[in-house]
Amino acid sequence: MSKKKMKLRSACISVLSVLSLAIACNSPVQNAAARTPGFDDPVKATVAPLIYDTLSANARSIIAQLDEYYRGQVRAGFNGAVLVGVKGKVVYERYFGVSNREKKMPVAFNSSSQLASISKTFTGAAILYLYEHKMLNIDYPVQHYIKDFPYSGISLRMLLNHRSGLPDYTKWVPVYNKDTRTPITNEAVVGLMVKHKPRVEFRPNTRFKYCNTNFALLARVIEVVSKMSYAEFMNKHIFAPLGMTNTFVYEPWKGLPGNATISYKYNWVREPDMFADGVTGDKGIYSTVQDMFRWDQSLYNSTLLSNEMIELSYGPCSFEKPGIKNYGLGWRMLCYPNGNKVIYHNGWWHGNNTSFYRLIKENMTIIVLGNRFNKAIYRQAPVIYGIVKGVEATGFDDEG
């Protein structure tokens, strides 16, 4: 090993040691209760407050570097919230800009932002929750649950890992539904599929293609199986039990609560609702960085799902194309030859750009939620990782 590499390795070990010592002094965020077996009795978790670590001088230096980095990001147009956690402890949490520019309301700890496609991680988990409770089987065809579904040979698993071949509803719905402003429901999307049967893009389970239709259909399956709306199910069985008090599914006909952020274009023009805003599962969940960290830690603690279900959602890596990028069951993944994994998802809907990265081996979490259009958000996670680890940043940036 070269002297340069030895010095870099030593620096990384030093930084991680500082963080490890800092976080050892405090207990992690707890989701203490064990999972309950009954579907009708959601898991109840004891949620401890998120507490900052008492950091050493070296760790404070890392925080100062992150602050300096975000001063530059704000100058470049970033508006939103950031949280970094290591081994269950919050080591960096900042709020920048405004949640509602017209009312001059700042982004705060309880400012709920549209997660966009990060919502898919919750939809996937909800399907696996129902699977674990024997309410459905992910290898059954969609037609088993949605009786009029006009395509055969497509299983729930193929929806989860984007191997269905279905076309994206955000592109074909306007062809058949000329009113593109009024929000429609998941049930309405299914109805349009039954009536018009838009052409599939490839034979099911022959290749991967990311498609929002898959998770809109999964949300509809959740409604059919649970006999609840998607919003009701997610609140009862996921958000409330995990103490995610500022997380909810957006229902346009009910409007946004006062603490929700407004979606802005890059020039601060509001993004109006349109037909797809009533469709959930692929997007539509609002949350905060604190609540997302609770979601992250519940996965480490197997609070909601068993470890078996969590591992199922992470792989095995499909290696759809040469390289490390893959998709599990509701999660994007970076699968490295040495067995390490980065489990993540990004999002982009209207003016909202979002990133949620989970470095499993290191128990490191990076959450960035922005409510003003800014594609630079997708490049922030690797930079944050590089600053905390003391290494040169490497890219992992998909937009949805």
PDB file of N, CA and C in Angstrom, residues 236-308:
ATOM      1  N   LYS A 236     -52.120   4.342   9.889  1.00  0.00           N
ATOM      2  CA  LYS A 236     -52.410   3.393  10.964  1.00  0.00           C
ATOM      3  C   LYS A 236     -51.285   2.393  11.186  1.00  0.00           C
ATOM      4  N   HIS A 237     -50.702   1.894  10.119  1.00  0.00           N
ATOM      5  CA  HIS A 237     -49.762   0.785  10.240  1.00  0.00           C
ATOM      6  C   HIS A 237     -48.288   1.168  10.123  1.00  0.00           C
ATOM      7  N   ILE A 238     -48.001   2.397   9.663  1.00  0.00           N
ATOM      8  CA  ILE A 238     -46.588   2.784   9.529  1.00  0.00           C
ATOM      9  C   ILE A 238     -46.289   4.101  10.243  1.00  0.00           C
ATOM     10  N   PHE A 239     -46.926   5.189   9.839  1.00  0.00           N
ATOM     11  CA  PHE A 239     -46.544   6.492  10.373  1.00  0.00           C
ATOM     12  C   PHE A 239     -46.796   6.622  11.875  1.00  0.00           C
ATOM     13  N   ALA A 240     -48.024   6.397  12.302  1.00  0.00           N
ATOM     14  CA  ALA A 240     -48.356   6.552  13.726  1.00  0.00           C
ATOM     15  C   ALA A 240     -47.560   5.606  14.625  1.00  0.00           C
ATOM     16  N   PRO A 241     -47.464   4.319  14.301  1.00  0.00           N
ATOM     17  CA  PRO A 241     -46.692   3.424  15.167  1.00  0.00           C
ATOM     18  C   PRO A 241     -45.221   3.812  15.320  1.00  0.00           C
ATOM     19  N   LEU A 242     -44.646   4.405  14.286  1.00  0.00           N
ATOM     20  CA  LEU A 242     -43.232   4.772  14.345  1.00  0.00           C
ATOM     21  C   LEU A 242     -43.015   6.184  14.888  1.00  0.00           C
ATOM     22  N   GLY A 243     -44.088   6.836  15.306  1.00  0.00           N
ATOM     23  CA  GLY A 243     -43.957   8.182  15.859  1.00  0.00           C
ATOM     24  C   GLY A 243     -43.670   9.243  14.819  1.00  0.00           C
ATOM     25  N   MET A 244     -44.054   8.993  13.572  1.00  0.00           N
ATOM     26  CA  MET A 244     -43.818   9.946  12.489  1.00  0.00           C
ATOM     27  C   MET A 244     -44.991  10.927  12.427  1.00  0.00           C
ATOM     28  N   THR A 245     -45.005  11.847  13.379  1.00  0.00           N
ATOM     29  CA  THR A 245     -46.172  12.700  13.608  1.00  0.00           C
ATOM     30  C   THR A 245     -46.353  13.790  12.551  1.00  0.00           C
ATOM     31  N   ASN A 246     -45.320  14.060  11.772  1.00  0.00           N
ATOM     32  CA  ASN A 246     -45.423  15.077  10.724  1.00  0.00           C
ATOM     33  C   ASN A 246     -45.379  14.463   9.329  1.00  0.00           C
ATOM     34  N   THR A 247     -45.800  13.198   9.235  1.00  0.00           N
ATOM     35  CA  THR A 247     -45.793  12.478   7.966  1.00  0.00           C
ATOM     36  C   THR A 247     -47.215  12.100   7.586  1.00  0.00           C
ATOM     37  N   PHE A 248     -47.571  12.286   6.328  1.00  0.00           N
ATOM     38  CA  PHE A 248     -48.931  12.006   5.882  1.00  0.00           C
ATOM     39  C   PHE A 248     -48.947  11.813   4.369  1.00  0.00           C
ATOM     40  N   VAL A 249     -50.019  11.228   3.878  1.00  0.00           N
ATOM     41  CA  VAL A 249     -50.247  11.085   2.441  1.00  0.00           C
ATOM     42  C   VAL A 249     -51.086  12.271   1.973  1.00  0.00           C
ATOM     43  N   TYR A 250     -50.615  12.954   0.956  1.00  0.00           N
ATOM     44  CA  TYR A 250     -51.318  14.116   0.443  1.00  0.00           C
ATOM     45  C   TYR A 250     -52.573  13.701  -0.312  1.00  0.00           C
ATOM     46  N   GLU A 251     -53.703  14.297   0.074  1.00  0.00           N
ATOM     47  CA  GLU A 251     -54.981  14.100  -0.607  1.00  0.00           C
ATOM     48  C   GLU A 251     -55.452  15.480  -1.066  1.00  0.00           C
ATOM     49  N   PRO A 252     -55.320  15.792  -2.354  1.00  0.00           N
ATOM     50  CA  PRO A 252     -55.576  17.153  -2.846  1.00  0.00           C
ATOM     51  C   PRO A 252     -56.934  17.706  -2.464  1.00  0.00           C
ATOM     52  N   TRP A 253     -57.944  16.835  -2.387  1.00  0.00           N
ATOM     53  CA  TRP A 253     -59.296  17.302  -2.070  1.00  0.00           C
ATOM     54  C   TRP A 253     -59.415  17.741  -0.617  1.00  0.00           C
ATOM     55  N   LYS A 254     -58.407  17.432   0.211  1.00  0.00           N
ATOM     56  CA  LYS A 254     -58.406  17.879   1.607  1.00  0.00           C
ATOM     57  C   LYS A 254     -57.489  19.077   1.823  1.00  0.00           C
ATOM     58  N   GLY A 255     -56.593  19.334   0.878  1.00  0.00           N
ATOM     59  CA  GLY A 255     -55.643  20.432   1.008  1.00  0.00           C
ATOM     60  C   GLY A 255     -54.470  20.082   1.903  1.00  0.00           C
ATOM     61  N   LEU A 256     -53.490  20.984   1.959  1.00  0.00           N
ATOM     62  CA  LEU A 256     -52.292  20.777   2.770  1.00  0.00           C
ATOM     63  C   LEU A 256     -52.446  21.400   4.149  1.00  0.00           C
ATOM     64  N   PRO A 257     -51.904  20.765   5.193  1.00  0.00           N
ATOM     65  CA  PRO A 257     -51.896  21.395   6.517  1.00  0.00           C
ATOM     66  C   PRO A 257     -50.940  22.577   6.534  1.00  0.00           C
ATOM     67  N   GLY A 258     -51.059  23.404   7.553  1.00  0.00           N
ATOM     68  CA  GLY A 258     -50.283  24.640   7.615  1.00  0.00           C
ATOM     69  C   GLY A 258     -48.787  24.453   7.706  1.00  0.00           C
ATOM     70  N   ASN A 259     -48.340  23.292   8.194  1.00  0.00           N
ATOM     71  CA  ASN A 259     -46.902  23.086   8.349  1.00  0.00           C
ATOM     72  C   ASN A 259     -46.252  22.464   7.112  1.00  0.00           C
ATOM     73  N   ALA A 260     -47.020  22.217   6.063  1.00  0.00           N
ATOM     74  CA  ALA A 260     -46.473  21.604   4.846  1.00  0.00           C
ATOM     75  C   ALA A 260     -45.780  22.658   3.986  1.00  0.00           C
ATOM     76  N   THR A 261     -44.685  22.255   3.355  1.00  0.00           N
ATOM     77  CA  THR A 261     -43.975  23.183   2.480  1.00  0.00           C
ATOM     78  C   THR A 261     -44.704  23.329   1.145  1.00  0.00           C
ATOM     79  N   ILE A 262     -44.530  24.481   0.535  1.00  0.00           N
ATOM     80  CA  ILE A 262     -45.072  24.737  -0.790  1.00  0.00           C
ATOM     81  C   ILE A 262     -44.032  24.308  -1.834  1.00  0.00           C
ATOM     82  N   SER A 263     -44.498  23.744  -2.931  1.00  0.00           N
ATOM     83  CA  SER A 263     -43.602  23.315  -4.006  1.00  0.00           C
ATOM     84  C   SER A 263     -43.359  24.484  -4.963  1.00  0.00           C
ATOM     85  N   TYR A 264     -42.071  24.825  -5.157  1.00  0.00           N
ATOM     86  CA  TYR A 264     -41.720  25.966  -5.999  1.00  0.00           C
ATOM     87  C   TYR A 264     -40.835  25.547  -7.170  1.00  0.00           C
ATOM     88  N   LYS A 265     -41.048  26.223  -8.301  1.00  0.00           N
ATOM     89  CA  LYS A 265     -40.105  26.119  -9.397  1.00  0.00           C
ATOM     90  C   LYS A 265     -38.836  26.878  -9.017  1.00  0.00           C
ATOM     91  N   TYR A 266     -37.790  26.778  -9.826  1.00  0.00           N
ATOM     92  CA  TYR A 266     -36.511  27.417  -9.499  1.00  0.00           C
ATOM     93  C   TYR A 266     -36.654  28.924  -9.334  1.00  0.00           C
ATOM     94  N   ASN A 267     -37.663  29.536 -10.019  1.00  0.00           N
ATOM     95  CA  ASN A 267     -37.853  30.987  -9.983  1.00  0.00           C
ATOM     96  C   ASN A 267     -38.900  31.411  -8.956  1.00  0.00           C
ATOM     97  N   TRP A 268     -39.224  30.523  -8.018  1.00  0.00           N
ATOM     98  CA  TRP A 268     -40.167  30.771  -6.931  1.00  0.00           C
ATOM     99  C   TRP A 268     -41.627  30.874  -7.383  1.00  0.00           C
ATOM    100  N   VAL A 269     -41.932  30.389  -8.555  1.00  0.00           N
ATOM    101  CA  VAL A 269     -43.328  30.269  -8.981  1.00  0.00           C
ATOM    102  C   VAL A 269     -43.879  28.962  -8.422  1.00  0.00           C
ATOM    103  N   ARG A 270     -45.060  29.018  -7.837  1.00  0.00           N
ATOM    104  CA  ARG A 270     -45.664  27.819  -7.238  1.00  0.00           C
ATOM    105  C   ARG A 270     -45.980  26.773  -8.304  1.00  0.00           C
ATOM    106  N   GLU A 271     -45.763  25.518  -7.949  1.00  0.00           N
ATOM    107  CA  GLU A 271     -46.159  24.405  -8.810  1.00  0.00           C
ATOM    108  C   GLU A 271     -47.622  24.052  -8.508  1.00  0.00           C
ATOM    109  N   PRO A 272     -48.516  24.170  -9.480  1.00  0.00           N
ATOM    110  CA  PRO A 272     -49.923  23.858  -9.219  1.00  0.00           C
ATOM    111  C   PRO A 272     -50.168  22.347  -9.238  1.00  0.00           C
ATOM    112  N   ASP A 273     -51.230  21.923  -8.565  1.00  0.00           N
ATOM    113  CA  ASP A 273     -51.653  20.528  -8.656  1.00  0.00           C
ATOM    114  C   ASP A 273     -52.114  20.214 -10.071  1.00  0.00           C
ATOM    115  N   MET A 274     -51.989  18.920 -10.447  1.00  0.00           N
ATOM    116  CA  MET A 274     -52.478  18.460 -11.745  1.00  0.00           C
ATOM    117  C   MET A 274     -52.999  17.043 -11.547  1.00  0.00           C
ATOM    118  N   PHE A 275     -53.366  16.360 -12.648  1.00  0.00           N
ATOM    119  CA  PHE A 275     -54.083  15.094 -12.528  1.00  0.00           C
ATOM    120  C   PHE A 275     -53.341  14.066 -11.684  1.00  0.00           C
ATOM    121  N   ALA A 276     -52.027  14.010 -11.787  1.00  0.00           N
ATOM    122  CA  ALA A 276     -51.269  12.955 -11.098  1.00  0.00           C
ATOM    123  C   ALA A 276     -51.113  13.195  -9.608  1.00  0.00           C
ATOM    124  N   ASP A 277     -51.484  14.373  -9.119  1.00  0.00           N
ATOM    125  CA  ASP A 277     -51.321  14.652  -7.687  1.00  0.00           C
ATOM    126  C   ASP A 277     -52.309  13.891  -6.819  1.00  0.00           C
ATOM    127  N   GLY A 278     -53.356  13.362  -7.411  1.00  0.00           N
ATOM    128  CA  GLY A 278     -54.276  12.533  -6.635  1.00  0.00           C
ATOM    129  C   GLY A 278     -53.862  11.079  -6.590  1.00  0.00           C
ATOM    130  N   VAL A 279     -52.864  10.702  -7.389  1.00  0.00           N
ATOM    131  CA  VAL A 279     -52.384   9.316  -7.454  1.00  0.00           C
ATOM    132  C   VAL A 279     -51.267   9.145  -6.424  1.00  0.00           C
ATOM    133  N   THR A 280     -51.348   8.088  -5.626  1.00  0.00           N
ATOM    134  CA  THR A 280     -50.387   7.880  -4.550  1.00  0.00           C
ATOM    135  C   THR A 280     -49.651   6.558  -4.730  1.00  0.00           C
ATOM    136  N   GLY A 281     -48.668   6.343  -3.875  1.00  0.00           N
ATOM    137  CA  GLY A 281     -47.893   5.110  -3.913  1.00  0.00           C
ATOM    138  C   GLY A 281     -46.564   5.294  -4.590  1.00  0.00           C
ATOM    139  N   ASP A 282     -46.578   5.994  -5.717  1.00  0.00           N
ATOM    140  CA  ASP A 282     -45.338   6.314  -6.428  1.00  0.00           C
ATOM    141  C   ASP A 282     -44.733   7.605  -5.914  1.00  0.00           C
ATOM    142  N   LYS A 283     -45.525   8.409  -5.232  1.00  0.00           N
ATOM    143  CA  LYS A 283     -45.164   9.717  -4.669  1.00  0.00           C
ATOM    144  C   LYS A 283     -46.264  10.069  -3.681  1.00  0.00           C
ATOM    145  N   GLY A 284     -46.361  11.330  -3.263  1.00  0.00           N
ATOM    146  CA  GLY A 284     -47.519  11.783  -2.502  1.00  0.00           C
ATOM    147  C   GLY A 284     -47.379  11.790  -0.998  1.00  0.00           C
ATOM    148  N   ILE A 285     -46.294  11.220  -0.459  1.00  0.00           N
ATOM    149  CA  ILE A 285     -46.088  11.250   0.992  1.00  0.00           C
ATOM    150  C   ILE A 285     -45.284  12.497   1.354  1.00  0.00           C
ATOM    151  N   TYR A 286     -45.737  13.193   2.366  1.00  0.00           N
ATOM    152  CA  TYR A 286     -45.022  14.347   2.925  1.00  0.00           C
ATOM    153  C   TYR A 286     -44.382  13.927   4.245  1.00  0.00           C
ATOM    154  N   SER A 287     -43.163  14.397   4.500  1.00  0.00           N
ATOM    155  CA  SER A 287     -42.487  14.041   5.743  1.00  0.00           C
ATOM    156  C   SER A 287     -41.426  15.084   6.077  1.00  0.00           C
ATOM    157  N   THR A 288     -40.750  14.887   7.195  1.00  0.00           N
ATOM    158  CA  THR A 288     -39.663  15.758   7.645  1.00  0.00           C
ATOM    159  C   THR A 288     -38.384  14.932   7.762  1.00  0.00           C
ATOM    160  N   VAL A 289     -37.250  15.617   7.889  1.00  0.00           N
ATOM    161  CA  VAL A 289     -35.992  14.872   8.021  1.00  0.00           C
ATOM    162  C   VAL A 289     -35.960  14.082   9.333  1.00  0.00           C
ATOM    163  N   GLN A 290     -36.554  14.624  10.393  1.00  0.00           N
ATOM    164  CA  GLN A 290     -36.584  13.888  11.653  1.00  0.00           C
ATOM    165  C   GLN A 290     -37.430  12.619  11.540  1.00  0.00           C
ATOM    166  N   ASP A 291     -38.604  12.751  10.944  1.00  0.00           N
ATOM    167  CA  ASP A 291     -39.451  11.572  10.764  1.00  0.00           C
ATOM    168  C   ASP A 291     -38.781  10.552   9.843  1.00  0.00           C
ATOM    169  N   MET A 292     -38.094  11.009   8.818  1.00  0.00           N
ATOM    170  CA  MET A 292     -37.405  10.089   7.920  1.00  0.00           C
ATOM    171  C   MET A 292     -36.271   9.365   8.640  1.00  0.00           C
ATOM    172  N   PHE A 293     -35.649  10.027   9.596  1.00  0.00           N
ATOM    173  CA  PHE A 293     -34.606   9.354  10.373  1.00  0.00           C
ATOM    174  C   PHE A 293     -35.225   8.285  11.275  1.00  0.00           C
ATOM    175  N   ARG A 294     -36.420   8.534  11.782  1.00  0.00           N
ATOM    176  CA  ARG A 294     -37.133   7.496  12.552  1.00  0.00           C
ATOM    177  C   ARG A 294     -37.464   6.302  11.653  1.00  0.00           C
ATOM    178  N   TRP A 295     -37.879   6.589  10.425  1.00  0.00           N
ATOM    179  CA  TRP A 295     -38.144   5.526   9.454  1.00  0.00           C
ATOM    180  C   TRP A 295     -36.865   4.713   9.213  1.00  0.00           C
ATOM    181  N   ASP A 296     -35.775   5.414   9.000  1.00  0.00           N
ATOM    182  CA  ASP A 296     -34.478   4.773   8.783  1.00  0.00           C
ATOM    183  C   ASP A 296     -34.095   3.869   9.951  1.00  0.00           C
ATOM    184  N   GLN A 297     -34.218   4.376  11.159  1.00  0.00           N
ATOM    185  CA  GLN A 297     -33.791   3.600  12.322  1.00  0.00           C
ATOM    186  C   GLN A 297     -34.731   2.427  12.609  1.00  0.00           C
ATOM    187  N   SER A 298     -36.003   2.559  12.240  1.00  0.00           N
ATOM    188  CA  SER A 298     -36.928   1.435  12.437  1.00  0.00           C
ATOM    189  C   SER A 298     -36.526   0.239  11.580  1.00  0.00           C
ATOM    190  N   LEU A 299     -35.892   0.508  10.454  1.00  0.00           N
ATOM    191  CA  LEU A 299     -35.431  -0.575   9.581  1.00  0.00           C
ATOM    192  C   LEU A 299     -34.228  -1.292  10.183  1.00  0.00           C
ATOM    193  N   TYR A 300     -33.331  -0.540  10.826  1.00  0.00           N
ATOM    194  CA  TYR A 300     -32.211  -1.169  11.517  1.00  0.00           C
ATOM    195  C   TYR A 300     -32.687  -2.015  12.698  1.00  0.00           C
ATOM    196  N   ASN A 301     -33.742  -1.543  13.363  1.00  0.00           N
ATOM    197  CA  ASN A 301     -34.240  -2.227  14.560  1.00  0.00           C
ATOM    198  C   ASN A 301     -35.302  -3.275  14.264  1.00  0.00           C
ATOM    199  N   SER A 302     -35.665  -3.455  12.980  1.00  0.00           N
ATOM    200  CA  SER A 302     -36.715  -4.404  12.574  1.00  0.00           C
ATOM    201  C   SER A 302     -37.998  -4.165  13.366  1.00  0.00           C
ATOM    202  N   THR A 303     -38.347  -2.911  13.542  1.00  0.00           N
ATOM    203  CA  THR A 303     -39.539  -2.557  14.325  1.00  0.00           C
ATOM    204  C   THR A 303     -40.829  -2.900  13.597  1.00  0.00           C
ATOM    205  N   LEU A 304     -40.887  -2.554  12.334  1.00  0.00           N
ATOM    206  CA  LEU A 304     -42.109  -2.744  11.549  1.00  0.00           C
ATOM    207  C   LEU A 304     -42.087  -4.057  10.798  1.00  0.00           C
ATOM    208  N   LEU A 305     -40.981  -4.335  10.150  1.00  0.00           N
ATOM    209  CA  LEU A 305     -40.817  -5.553   9.362  1.00  0.00           C
ATOM    210  C   LEU A 305     -39.748  -6.435  10.006  1.00  0.00           C
ATOM    211  N   SER A 306     -39.870  -7.732   9.819  1.00  0.00           N
ATOM    212  CA  SER A 306     -38.831  -8.645  10.301  1.00  0.00           C
ATOM    213  C   SER A 306     -37.567  -8.441   9.481  1.00  0.00           C
ATOM    214  N   ASN A 307     -36.461  -8.882  10.029  1.00  0.00           N
ATOM    215  CA  ASN A 307     -35.202  -8.789   9.304  1.00  0.00           C
ATOM    216  C   ASN A 307     -35.278  -9.544   7.973  1.00  0.00           C
ATOM    217  N   GLU A 308     -36.018 -10.637   7.965  1.00  0.00           N
ATOM    218  CA  GLU A 308     -36.185 -11.421   6.738  1.00  0.00           C
ATOM    219  C   GLU A 308     -36.841 -10.594   5.642  1.00  0.00           C
TER     220      GLU A 308
END
